[in-house]
XYZ file of C-alpha atoms in Angstrom:
309
model
C -16.387 -30.419 -9.928
C -17.787 -32.173 -13.088
C -20.834 -32.444 -11.422
C -21.026 -28.601 -10.194
C -19.701 -26.962 -13.190
C -20.328 -27.471 -17.190
C -17.875 -28.302 -19.443
C -17.660 -24.791 -20.722
C -16.858 -23.512 -17.278
C -14.597 -26.276 -15.628
C -11.466 -24.966 -17.341
C -11.735 -21.210 -16.322
C -12.320 -22.194 -12.666
C -9.549 -24.817 -12.437
C -7.096 -22.403 -14.348
C -7.921 -19.535 -11.969
C -7.498 -21.694 -9.339
C -4.150 -23.047 -10.142
C -3.213 -19.556 -11.091
C -4.261 -18.360 -7.547
C -2.238 -21.006 -5.943
C 1.051 -19.991 -8.371
C 0.497 -16.179 -7.309
C 0.377 -17.183 -3.511
C 3.698 -19.289 -3.245
C 5.457 -17.573 -5.622
C 7.421 -14.187 -4.364
C 7.390 -11.811 -6.944
C 7.615 -8.728 -5.295
C 4.564 -6.004 -6.402
C 4.779 -7.917 -10.077
C 2.702 -10.379 -10.676
C 4.514 -13.825 -10.797
C 4.070 -14.810 -14.629
C 5.240 -11.162 -15.603
C 8.565 -11.629 -13.277
C 9.344 -14.864 -14.283
C 8.776 -16.043 -17.551
C 8.904 -19.554 -16.475
C 5.641 -19.457 -14.559
C 3.873 -17.643 -17.923
C 5.393 -20.920 -19.513
C 3.861 -23.427 -16.910
C 0.454 -21.914 -16.785
C 0.284 -21.819 -20.584
C 1.234 -25.988 -20.256
C -1.827 -26.137 -17.531
C -4.185 -24.644 -19.837
C -3.038 -26.774 -23.004
C -3.787 -29.827 -20.556
C -6.855 -28.446 -19.245
C -8.462 -28.317 -22.838
C -6.942 -31.163 -23.799
C -8.177 -33.133 -20.932
C -11.918 -31.670 -21.627
C -11.396 -32.349 -25.233
C -11.031 -36.487 -24.911
C -13.472 -36.459 -21.832
C -15.953 -34.951 -24.393
C -15.218 -37.500 -27.096
C -15.035 -40.292 -24.840
C -18.930 -39.186 -24.144
C -19.924 -39.008 -27.419
C -18.660 -42.332 -28.033
C -20.545 -43.837 -25.204
C -23.553 -42.023 -26.370
C -23.544 -43.452 -29.789
C -23.489 -46.829 -28.237
C -26.388 -46.245 -25.803
C -29.953 -46.569 -26.661
C -32.419 -44.228 -27.002
C -33.694 -44.514 -23.312
C -30.479 -44.795 -21.645
C -29.360 -41.825 -23.505
C -32.200 -39.682 -22.797
C -31.644 -40.903 -19.122
C -28.045 -39.897 -19.077
C -28.552 -36.281 -20.639
C -31.132 -35.876 -18.122
C -29.003 -36.801 -15.046
C -26.304 -34.310 -16.416
C -28.590 -31.632 -17.059
C -30.080 -31.814 -13.613
C -26.356 -32.034 -12.038
C -25.938 -28.414 -13.481
C -28.811 -26.902 -12.125
C -26.950 -26.068 -8.623
C -29.427 -27.930 -6.420
C -27.278 -27.527 -3.680
C -27.978 -23.823 -3.983
C -31.668 -23.897 -4.256
C -31.578 -25.912 -1.245
C -29.844 -23.691 0.958
C -31.475 -20.525 -0.557
C -35.059 -22.069 0.094
C -33.815 -23.148 3.783
C -32.684 -19.461 4.619
C -36.100 -18.245 3.100
C -38.012 -21.258 5.236
C -40.905 -20.812 2.488
C -43.868 -23.231 1.969
C -43.553 -24.901 -1.667
C -45.996 -23.680 -3.940
C -47.832 -26.920 -3.544
C -48.546 -26.722 0.189
C -49.194 -22.617 0.327
C -53.057 -23.748 0.970
C -52.053 -25.000 4.451
C -50.907 -21.328 5.411
C -53.506 -19.319 3.829
C -55.053 -16.847 6.488
C -59.130 -16.562 6.654
C -58.954 -12.726 5.658
C -60.058 -11.854 2.531
C -59.219 -8.361 1.014
C -61.025 -8.009 -2.288
C -59.903 -11.356 -3.294
C -56.473 -10.986 -2.148
C -55.500 -13.810 0.427
C -52.282 -13.384 2.966
C -49.962 -16.483 3.478
C -48.837 -16.755 7.027
C -45.276 -17.504 6.237
C -42.450 -17.967 8.803
C -39.849 -14.804 9.347
C -36.955 -15.845 6.989
C -34.329 -17.406 9.169
C -31.836 -15.122 7.878
C -33.625 -11.928 9.240
C -34.531 -13.603 12.714
C -30.836 -14.565 13.492
C -29.858 -11.385 12.172
C -32.148 -9.203 14.803
C -31.137 -11.532 17.622
C -27.753 -10.988 16.946
C -28.319 -7.030 16.426
C -30.002 -7.421 20.060
C -26.903 -9.115 21.837
C -24.451 -6.350 20.084
C -26.528 -3.590 22.004
C -26.517 -5.473 24.716
C -22.749 -5.790 24.749
C -22.048 -2.175 23.619
C -24.249 -0.808 26.363
C -22.864 -2.524 28.779
C -18.774 -2.084 27.627
C -19.263 1.664 26.405
C -22.098 3.089 28.995
C -21.745 1.242 32.002
C -18.154 0.493 32.088
C -16.961 3.884 30.627
C -15.054 2.113 27.356
C -12.754 4.199 25.169
C -15.228 6.712 22.860
C -14.123 8.076 19.546
C -12.358 10.902 20.720
C -10.221 8.589 22.893
C -9.605 6.494 19.865
C -8.860 9.711 17.896
C -6.520 10.870 20.804
C -4.587 7.271 20.767
C -4.147 7.621 16.688
C -2.867 11.013 16.867
C -0.111 9.952 19.357
C 1.118 6.984 17.586
C 0.744 9.081 14.318
C 3.021 11.752 15.906
C 5.612 9.076 17.106
C 5.360 7.443 13.564
C 6.050 10.836 11.927
C 8.816 11.790 14.181
C 10.295 7.907 13.787
C 10.035 8.943 9.570
C 11.647 12.384 9.822
C 14.581 10.644 11.265
C 15.205 8.415 8.558
C 13.917 10.737 5.706
C 17.060 12.914 4.741
C 15.061 14.828 2.487
C 12.703 16.368 4.834
C 15.444 18.624 6.161
C 15.765 21.837 6.291
C 17.469 25.062 7.615
C 15.817 24.738 11.311
C 16.593 20.723 11.235
C 19.726 20.514 9.371
C 23.153 19.044 11.610
C 26.493 18.469 10.577
C 26.677 15.131 8.950
C 30.090 13.419 10.328
C 29.958 9.820 8.610
C 32.103 8.857 5.667
C 29.247 8.096 3.381
C 27.825 11.652 3.626
C 31.060 13.242 3.262
C 32.042 11.274 0.271
C 28.608 11.743 -0.945
C 29.008 15.429 -0.516
C 32.770 15.573 -1.938
C 31.311 13.996 -5.284
C 28.848 16.851 -5.156
C 30.925 19.476 -4.923
C 33.468 18.073 -7.411
C 30.493 18.158 -9.964
C 29.096 22.018 -9.153
C 31.605 23.426 -7.101
C 34.980 23.273 -8.311
C 34.700 25.824 -11.185
C 34.276 28.522 -8.611
C 36.095 26.966 -5.319
C 38.609 24.872 -6.825
C 39.143 20.997 -6.167
C 40.594 21.764 -2.911
C 38.456 24.475 -1.513
C 41.122 27.395 -2.018
C 38.995 29.533 -3.929
C 38.833 31.231 -7.385
C 35.977 33.233 -8.874
C 33.942 32.092 -5.091
C 35.938 32.507 -1.450
C 38.125 30.375 -0.169
C 36.522 27.580 1.870
C 39.642 26.292 4.042
C 39.902 29.204 6.456
C 37.608 31.093 8.978
C 36.417 33.965 6.820
C 32.440 33.643 5.686
C 30.839 35.930 3.666
C 27.286 34.943 4.710
C 27.940 33.170 8.185
C 29.634 30.145 9.071
C 28.361 26.593 10.863
C 26.429 23.960 9.245
C 22.707 26.015 8.946
C 24.551 29.327 7.439
C 26.605 27.212 5.013
C 22.965 24.871 4.460
C 21.421 28.181 3.660
C 23.634 29.701 1.456
C 24.005 26.662 -0.829
C 20.094 26.464 -0.510
C 19.131 30.177 -1.691
C 22.242 31.239 -2.968
C 25.044 33.911 -2.284
C 24.796 37.710 -2.710
C 22.491 39.314 -5.169
C 23.858 39.934 -8.666
C 27.719 38.732 -7.693
C 27.351 35.699 -5.600
C 26.681 31.891 -6.543
C 23.099 30.690 -7.449
C 20.423 29.040 -5.618
C 21.193 25.297 -5.695
C 17.644 23.940 -4.212
C 16.232 23.370 -7.572
C 19.245 21.123 -8.602
C 19.886 19.296 -5.267
C 17.627 18.065 -2.867
C 17.760 19.045 0.856
C 19.546 15.784 1.937
C 22.200 16.513 -0.960
C 22.709 20.250 0.287
C 23.257 18.886 3.493
C 26.142 16.376 2.411
C 27.801 18.915 0.566
C 27.441 21.842 3.294
C 28.915 19.052 5.547
C 31.874 18.276 3.245
C 32.345 22.460 2.337
C 32.899 22.705 6.781
C 35.022 19.390 6.965
C 37.586 21.783 4.386
C 38.048 23.956 7.367
C 41.943 23.798 8.580
C 43.209 22.170 5.360
C 45.956 23.914 3.390
C 45.106 24.598 -0.353
C 47.558 24.980 -3.373
C 46.682 28.213 -3.791
C 44.495 29.979 -1.186
C 42.731 32.914 -2.409
C 42.836 35.951 0.171
C 40.490 35.688 3.184
C 37.092 37.197 2.529
C 34.103 37.882 4.876
C 34.099 37.881 8.763
C 35.677 35.531 11.124
C 33.592 32.767 12.428
C 34.455 32.642 16.181
C 32.651 29.500 17.304
C 35.581 27.164 16.970
C 32.794 24.057 16.971
C 32.213 23.834 13.232
C 28.877 23.047 12.669
C 27.118 25.025 15.710
C 25.734 28.162 14.853
C 26.190 31.316 16.961
C 23.816 34.554 16.587
C 25.024 36.649 13.778
C 25.844 40.037 15.999
C 28.529 37.328 17.525
C 30.822 37.888 14.214
C 33.528 39.871 14.428
C 34.890 42.028 11.664
C 38.092 40.386 10.171
C 39.724 43.900 10.313
C 39.564 43.946 14.234
C 41.804 40.210 14.414
C 45.310 40.591 14.919
């Protein structure tokens, strides 16, 4: 390390190597480890102080050693140190990739052509370019055999495969993404957690008009079989979402509640069917004849309550 980098570069290089190792092995979620855990920040700060101290001590020792040397030894030491920082390994690799003759040897590859005093060098092709050319030929041969002789999958096939996978992924996502529910996809929720969440929403927003037990007040009774705008989960979901009758019904709750919350409170409202409130309000609307709560029937199957004995 000391031969590859000068003193001013060693501290940041070593520090960032240690920093990267810490970030790799410390599980801190989406946040950097030094932000999530203050002890990591303290550790990195101490590491930085130690690295600076080591460089300061080494530099001081070198100065002491230089003062004890004679001029010839001092000059040789400084020359060797300067040469070590010239990245000779990089220069050697660079020259090997180019495969060029040194300037001192260019006379060996000068061509006989002379264009107004301009001479041409017969340099070899750079190995990086030559091997890249060979690899491209090999790749073209494999591509020809794979996709033209053995009819490998083309771009259209890959697109159709990705579209099919995306469709499956979307359907799987919809099963767990409750807030994508709408009037067409909503189903009656029977899980206790959903019903309890629906009850909390009902107690917060609905009891002022429907009472805590659903018996009705300003709004209709929710425990009988009569419905002003239709029963079943789809109709109730639509009523809660879009609001009641114009001018005298309840407001639309779609601006205040998420679709999943509307599905929860609608399912809770339907769970009140058949319960006995303390002061039930007189029936309003039509009887919803479908006895399976949550399964809708066409609107024309509603029967006027006055026709029921």
